Short mmCIF file of C-alpha atoms and ligand atoms in Angstrom, two decimals:
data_model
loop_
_atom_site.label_atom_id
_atom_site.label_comp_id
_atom_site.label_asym_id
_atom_site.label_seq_id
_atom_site.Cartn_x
_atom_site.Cartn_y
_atom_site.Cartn_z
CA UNK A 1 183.91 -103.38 -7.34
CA UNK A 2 183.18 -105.54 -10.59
CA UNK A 3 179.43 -105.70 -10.75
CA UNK A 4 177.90 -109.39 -10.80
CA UNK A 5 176.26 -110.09 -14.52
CA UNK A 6 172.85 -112.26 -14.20
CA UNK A 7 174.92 -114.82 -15.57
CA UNK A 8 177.94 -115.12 -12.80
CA UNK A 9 174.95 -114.93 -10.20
CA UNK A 10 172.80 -117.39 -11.30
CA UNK A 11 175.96 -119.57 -11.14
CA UNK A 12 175.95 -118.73 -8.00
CA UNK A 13 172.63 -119.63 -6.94
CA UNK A 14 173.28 -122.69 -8.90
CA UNK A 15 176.48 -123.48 -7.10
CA UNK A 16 174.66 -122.49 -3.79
CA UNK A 17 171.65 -124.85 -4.52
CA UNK A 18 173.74 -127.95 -5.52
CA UNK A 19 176.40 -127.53 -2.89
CA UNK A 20 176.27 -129.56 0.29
CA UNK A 21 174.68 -127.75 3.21
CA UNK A 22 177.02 -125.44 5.06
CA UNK A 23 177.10 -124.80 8.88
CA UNK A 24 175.07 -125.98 11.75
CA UNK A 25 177.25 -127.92 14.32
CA UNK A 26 175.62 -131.31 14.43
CA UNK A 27 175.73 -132.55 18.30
CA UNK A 28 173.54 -135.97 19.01
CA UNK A 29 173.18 -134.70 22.66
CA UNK A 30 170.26 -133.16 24.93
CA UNK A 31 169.61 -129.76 23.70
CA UNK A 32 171.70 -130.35 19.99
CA UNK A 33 171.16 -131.02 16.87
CA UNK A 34 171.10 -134.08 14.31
CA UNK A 35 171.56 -133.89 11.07
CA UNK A 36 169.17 -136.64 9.01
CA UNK A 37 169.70 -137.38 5.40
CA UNK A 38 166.73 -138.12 4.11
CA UNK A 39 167.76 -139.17 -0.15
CA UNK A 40 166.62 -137.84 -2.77
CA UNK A 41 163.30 -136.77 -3.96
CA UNK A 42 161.59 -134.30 -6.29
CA UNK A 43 159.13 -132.53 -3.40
CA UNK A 44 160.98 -131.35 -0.15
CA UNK A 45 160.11 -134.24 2.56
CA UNK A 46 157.84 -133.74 5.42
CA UNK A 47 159.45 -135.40 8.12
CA UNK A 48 158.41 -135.13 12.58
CA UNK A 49 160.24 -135.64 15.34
CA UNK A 50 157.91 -136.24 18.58
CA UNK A 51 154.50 -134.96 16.50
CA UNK A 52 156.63 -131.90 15.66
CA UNK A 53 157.11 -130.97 11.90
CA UNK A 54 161.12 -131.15 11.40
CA UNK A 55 163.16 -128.52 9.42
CA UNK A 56 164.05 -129.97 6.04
CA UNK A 57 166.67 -128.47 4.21
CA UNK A 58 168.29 -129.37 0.59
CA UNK A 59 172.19 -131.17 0.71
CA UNK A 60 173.51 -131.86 -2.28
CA UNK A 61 171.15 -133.50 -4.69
CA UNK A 62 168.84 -135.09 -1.47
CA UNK A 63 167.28 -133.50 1.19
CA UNK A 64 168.52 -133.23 4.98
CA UNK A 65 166.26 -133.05 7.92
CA UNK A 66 167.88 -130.61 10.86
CA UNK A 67 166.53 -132.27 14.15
CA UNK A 68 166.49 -130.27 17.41
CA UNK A 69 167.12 -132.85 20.48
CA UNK A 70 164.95 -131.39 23.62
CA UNK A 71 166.95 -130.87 26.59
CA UNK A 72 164.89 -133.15 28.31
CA UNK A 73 165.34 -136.06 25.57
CA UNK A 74 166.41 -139.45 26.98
CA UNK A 75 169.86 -140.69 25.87
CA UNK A 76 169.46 -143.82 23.57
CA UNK A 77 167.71 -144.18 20.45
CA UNK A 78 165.27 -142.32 18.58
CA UNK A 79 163.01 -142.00 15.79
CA UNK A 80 162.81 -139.35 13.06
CA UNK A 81 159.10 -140.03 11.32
CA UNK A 82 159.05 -139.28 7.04
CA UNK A 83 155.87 -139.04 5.40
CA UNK A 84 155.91 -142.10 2.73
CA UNK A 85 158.98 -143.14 3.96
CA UNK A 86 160.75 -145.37 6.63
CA UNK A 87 161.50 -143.68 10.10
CA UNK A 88 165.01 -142.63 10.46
CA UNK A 89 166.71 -144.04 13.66
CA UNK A 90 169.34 -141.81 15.43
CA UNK A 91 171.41 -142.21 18.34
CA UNK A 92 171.13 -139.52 21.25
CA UNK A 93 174.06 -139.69 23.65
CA UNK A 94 174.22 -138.35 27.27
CA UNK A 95 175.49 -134.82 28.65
CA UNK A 96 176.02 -133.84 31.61
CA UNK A 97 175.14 -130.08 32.23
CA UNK A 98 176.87 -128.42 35.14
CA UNK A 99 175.03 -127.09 37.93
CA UNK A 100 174.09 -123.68 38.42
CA UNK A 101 172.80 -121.86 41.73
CA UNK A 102 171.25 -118.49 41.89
CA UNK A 103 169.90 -116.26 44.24
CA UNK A 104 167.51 -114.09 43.79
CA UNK A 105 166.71 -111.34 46.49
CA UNK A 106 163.16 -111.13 46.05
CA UNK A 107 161.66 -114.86 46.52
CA UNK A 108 158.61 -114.28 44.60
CA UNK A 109 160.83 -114.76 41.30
CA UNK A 110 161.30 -118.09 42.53
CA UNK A 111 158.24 -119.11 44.20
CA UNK A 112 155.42 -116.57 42.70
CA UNK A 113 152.42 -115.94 44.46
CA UNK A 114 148.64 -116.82 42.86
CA UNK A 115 148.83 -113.87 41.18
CA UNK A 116 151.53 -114.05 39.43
CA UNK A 117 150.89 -117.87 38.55
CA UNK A 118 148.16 -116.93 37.01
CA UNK A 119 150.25 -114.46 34.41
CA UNK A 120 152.71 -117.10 34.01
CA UNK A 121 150.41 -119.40 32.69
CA UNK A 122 149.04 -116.83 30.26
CA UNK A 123 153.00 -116.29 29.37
CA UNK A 124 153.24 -119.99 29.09
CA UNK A 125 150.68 -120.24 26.40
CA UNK A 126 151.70 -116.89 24.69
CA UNK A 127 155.10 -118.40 24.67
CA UNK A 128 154.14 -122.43 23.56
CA UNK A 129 151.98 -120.91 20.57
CA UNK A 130 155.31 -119.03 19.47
CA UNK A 131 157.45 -121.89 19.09
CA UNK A 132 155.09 -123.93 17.39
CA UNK A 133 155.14 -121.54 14.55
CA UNK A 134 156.21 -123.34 11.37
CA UNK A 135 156.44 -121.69 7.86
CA UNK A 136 157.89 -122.75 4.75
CA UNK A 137 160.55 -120.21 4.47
CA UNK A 138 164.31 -121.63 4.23
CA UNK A 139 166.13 -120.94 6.74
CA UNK A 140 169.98 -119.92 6.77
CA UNK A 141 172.13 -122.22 8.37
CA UNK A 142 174.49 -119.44 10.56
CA UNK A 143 173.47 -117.01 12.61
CA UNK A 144 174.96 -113.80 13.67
CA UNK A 145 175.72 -112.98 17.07
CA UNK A 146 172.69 -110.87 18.28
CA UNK A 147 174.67 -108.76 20.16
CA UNK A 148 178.71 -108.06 20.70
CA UNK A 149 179.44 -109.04 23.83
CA UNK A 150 181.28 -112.34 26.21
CA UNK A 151 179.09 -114.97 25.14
CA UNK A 152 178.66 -117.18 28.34
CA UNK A 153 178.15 -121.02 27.89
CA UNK A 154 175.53 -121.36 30.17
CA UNK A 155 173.10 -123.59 27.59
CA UNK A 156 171.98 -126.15 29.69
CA UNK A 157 173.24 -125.21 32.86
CA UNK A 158 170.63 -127.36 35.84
CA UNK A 159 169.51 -124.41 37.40
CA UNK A 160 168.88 -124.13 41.49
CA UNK A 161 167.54 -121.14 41.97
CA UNK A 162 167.21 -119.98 46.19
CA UNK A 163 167.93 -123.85 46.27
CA UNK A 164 165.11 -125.42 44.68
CA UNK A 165 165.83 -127.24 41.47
CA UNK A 166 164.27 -125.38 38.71
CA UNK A 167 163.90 -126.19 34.87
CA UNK A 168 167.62 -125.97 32.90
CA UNK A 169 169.21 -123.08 31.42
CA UNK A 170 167.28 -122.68 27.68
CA UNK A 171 169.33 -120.25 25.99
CA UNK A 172 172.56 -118.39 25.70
CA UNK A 173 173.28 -115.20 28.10
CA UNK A 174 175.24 -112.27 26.49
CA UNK A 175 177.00 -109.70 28.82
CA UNK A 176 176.23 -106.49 27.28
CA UNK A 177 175.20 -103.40 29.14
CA UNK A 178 171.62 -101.78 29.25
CA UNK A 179 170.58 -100.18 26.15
CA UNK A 180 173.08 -102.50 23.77
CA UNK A 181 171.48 -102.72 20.28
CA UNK A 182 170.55 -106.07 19.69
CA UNK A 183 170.24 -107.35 16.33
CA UNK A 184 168.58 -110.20 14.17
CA UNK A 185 170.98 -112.84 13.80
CA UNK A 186 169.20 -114.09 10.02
CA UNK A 187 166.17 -112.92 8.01
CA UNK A 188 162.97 -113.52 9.42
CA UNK A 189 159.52 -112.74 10.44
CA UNK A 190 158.37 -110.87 13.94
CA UNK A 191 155.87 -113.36 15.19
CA UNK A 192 155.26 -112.62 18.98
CA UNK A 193 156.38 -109.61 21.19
CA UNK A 194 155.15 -109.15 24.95
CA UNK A 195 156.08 -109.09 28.66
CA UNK A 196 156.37 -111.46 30.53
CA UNK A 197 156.98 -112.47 34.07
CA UNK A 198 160.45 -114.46 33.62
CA UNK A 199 161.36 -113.69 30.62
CA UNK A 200 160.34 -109.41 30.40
CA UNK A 201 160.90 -107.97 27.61
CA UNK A 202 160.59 -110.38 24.54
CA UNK A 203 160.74 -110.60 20.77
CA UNK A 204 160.47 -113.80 18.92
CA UNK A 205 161.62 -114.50 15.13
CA UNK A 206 160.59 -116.93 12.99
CA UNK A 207 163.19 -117.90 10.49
CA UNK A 208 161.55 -120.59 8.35
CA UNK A 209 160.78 -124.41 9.38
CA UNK A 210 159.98 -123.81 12.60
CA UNK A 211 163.51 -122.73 13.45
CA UNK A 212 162.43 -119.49 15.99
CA UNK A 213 164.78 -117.71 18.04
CA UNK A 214 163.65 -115.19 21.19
CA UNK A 215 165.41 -112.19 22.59
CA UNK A 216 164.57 -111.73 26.11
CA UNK A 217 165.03 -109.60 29.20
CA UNK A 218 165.54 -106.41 26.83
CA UNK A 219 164.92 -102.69 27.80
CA UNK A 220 163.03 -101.63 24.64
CA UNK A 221 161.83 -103.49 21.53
CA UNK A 222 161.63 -102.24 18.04
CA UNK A 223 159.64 -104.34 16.01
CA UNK A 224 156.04 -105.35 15.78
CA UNK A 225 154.91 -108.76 14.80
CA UNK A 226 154.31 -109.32 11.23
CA UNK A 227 157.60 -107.08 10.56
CA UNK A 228 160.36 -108.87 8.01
CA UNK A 229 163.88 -108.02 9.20
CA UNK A 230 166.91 -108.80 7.24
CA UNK A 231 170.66 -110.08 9.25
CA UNK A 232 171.27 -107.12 11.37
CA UNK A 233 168.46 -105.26 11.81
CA UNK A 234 167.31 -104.02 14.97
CA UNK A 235 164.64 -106.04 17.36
CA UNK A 236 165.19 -103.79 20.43
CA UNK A 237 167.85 -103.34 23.20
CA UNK A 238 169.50 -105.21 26.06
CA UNK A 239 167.62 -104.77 29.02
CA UNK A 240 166.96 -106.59 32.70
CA UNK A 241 163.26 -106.95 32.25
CA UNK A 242 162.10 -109.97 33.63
CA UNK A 243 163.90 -112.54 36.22
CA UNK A 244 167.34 -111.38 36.02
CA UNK A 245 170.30 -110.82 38.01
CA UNK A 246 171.63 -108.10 36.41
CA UNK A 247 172.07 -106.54 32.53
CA UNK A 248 171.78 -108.95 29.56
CA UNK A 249 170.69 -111.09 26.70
CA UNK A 250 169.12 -114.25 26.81
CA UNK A 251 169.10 -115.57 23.49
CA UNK A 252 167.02 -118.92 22.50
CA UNK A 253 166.87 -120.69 19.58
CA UNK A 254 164.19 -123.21 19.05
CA UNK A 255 163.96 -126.15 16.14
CA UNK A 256 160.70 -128.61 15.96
CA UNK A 257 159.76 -126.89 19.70
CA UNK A 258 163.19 -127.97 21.35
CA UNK A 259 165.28 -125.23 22.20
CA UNK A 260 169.22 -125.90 21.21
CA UNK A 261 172.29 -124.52 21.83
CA UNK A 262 172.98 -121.02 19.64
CA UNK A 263 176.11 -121.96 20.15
CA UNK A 264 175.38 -124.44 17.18
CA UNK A 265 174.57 -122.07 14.92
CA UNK A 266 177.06 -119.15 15.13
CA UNK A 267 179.89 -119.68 12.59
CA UNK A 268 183.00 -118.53 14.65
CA UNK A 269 181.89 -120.70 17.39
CA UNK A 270 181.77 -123.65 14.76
CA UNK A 271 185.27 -122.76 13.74
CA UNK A 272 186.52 -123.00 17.44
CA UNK A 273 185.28 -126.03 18.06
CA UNK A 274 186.45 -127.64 14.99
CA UNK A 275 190.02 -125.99 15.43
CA UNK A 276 189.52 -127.85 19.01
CA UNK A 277 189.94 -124.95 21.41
ZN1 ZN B 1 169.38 -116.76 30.32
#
């Protein structure tokens, strides 16, 4: 292979930096993503979307903000806030998630005693101080499958678990059998590892602008937090830690504290939608 001279990869970084920004499906919807351009300016904008600092990213010559829409957003209008600037109005349009029921053999998963309340709680604010990570990293925007495997599109899914309604579907599940490496999808830092009642097994990853992903349910993990890992490297293993119903990955990924569909991220996904299958 013809090695790169400084020269031929600065022009790269050049023609990286100036080009307009690749990737990331935008989807005005419950649980998707809006792409913002914010103009130009010489300092990156700081820019919040419901008291959350917003990814910014460079497009072109201006500066884009990448808004996660909560699954629990209202359809109908809302408002991106800039710092020195005029807030950015965006539409959000309904979705209709199908519904999914579940049963789980062992009621306490779904109706958990004092106990285990209490843990879930501590979980809960484990987990809530995770997501609200934000660092000043860039962020890439596609991702990497974490794992090889039938990727299920159960994002959003209305959940009735033993049927009582329960709070929707927040991530992506990947089939993939006990012990299945899983991977990082992008660069990033370990931030949070623990176990937790619903979730087992988990490993979060902060990739920049408070774009954080989490790997749950898995068998083993192999990172600590505070560890950089490049694409690929390994965070631990598909396990069914956790409330589960049998072997998998539950994959998250979380912008301003809203989690989104991964599906939005991963490239070949992108390219099958576009290519309307
Ligand atoms: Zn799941």
């Amino acid at each position: 292979m013809r090695p790169i001279t400084k020269l031929t990869s600065s022009l790269l970084a050049l023609a990286l930096f100036a080009g307009p920004a690749a990737a990331v499906e935008e989807s005005r919807v419950p649980g998707g993503v809006a792409l913002i351009d914010l103009g130009e300016a010489a300092q990156r904008p700081e820019a919040t979307f419901r008291d959350r600092p917003v990814w910014v990213r460079r497009n072109g010559d201006g500066w884009q903000a990448v808004v996660g829409i909560p699954l629990g957003a209202e359809p109908g209008r809302h408002e991106l806030s800039v710092a020195g600037a005029e807030d950015r109005d965006f539409e959000v349009a309904d979705k209709e998630y199908p519904v999914q029921r579940l049963t789980f053999d062992d009621d306490e998963q779904v109706n958990p005693n004092a106990e285990q309340l209490k843990r879930i709680r501590r979980d809960h604010r484990e987990i809530k101080g995770a997501y609200r990570h934000f660092s000043e990293d860039s962020p890439v925007p596609t991702f990497q499958p974490p794992v090889a495997g039938p990727r299920s599109s159960s994002f959003g899914l209305k959940r009735i678990l033993n049927g009582q309604p329960r709070s929707p579907h927040s991530g992506m599940d990947i089939a993939a059998s006990t012990g299945t490496p899983v991977s990082a999808p992008a660069a990033g830092e370990v931030i949070e590892t623990g176990d937790y009642y619903f979730n087992g097994r988990t490993v979060f990853v902060d990739h920049g602008q408070g774009v954080v992903t989490l790997y749950c349910h898995l068998d083993s993990i192999a990172v600590e937090p505070g560890d950089r890992v490049a694409t690929g490297d390994r965070l631990g293993t598909v396990g069914e830690t956790g409330r589960v119903t049998g072997a998998h990955l539950h994959w998250s990924v979380s912008l301003n504290d809203a989690r989104v569909d991964p599906a939005l991220f991963l490239a070949d996904e992108a390219e099958q939608a576009s290519a309307g299958n």
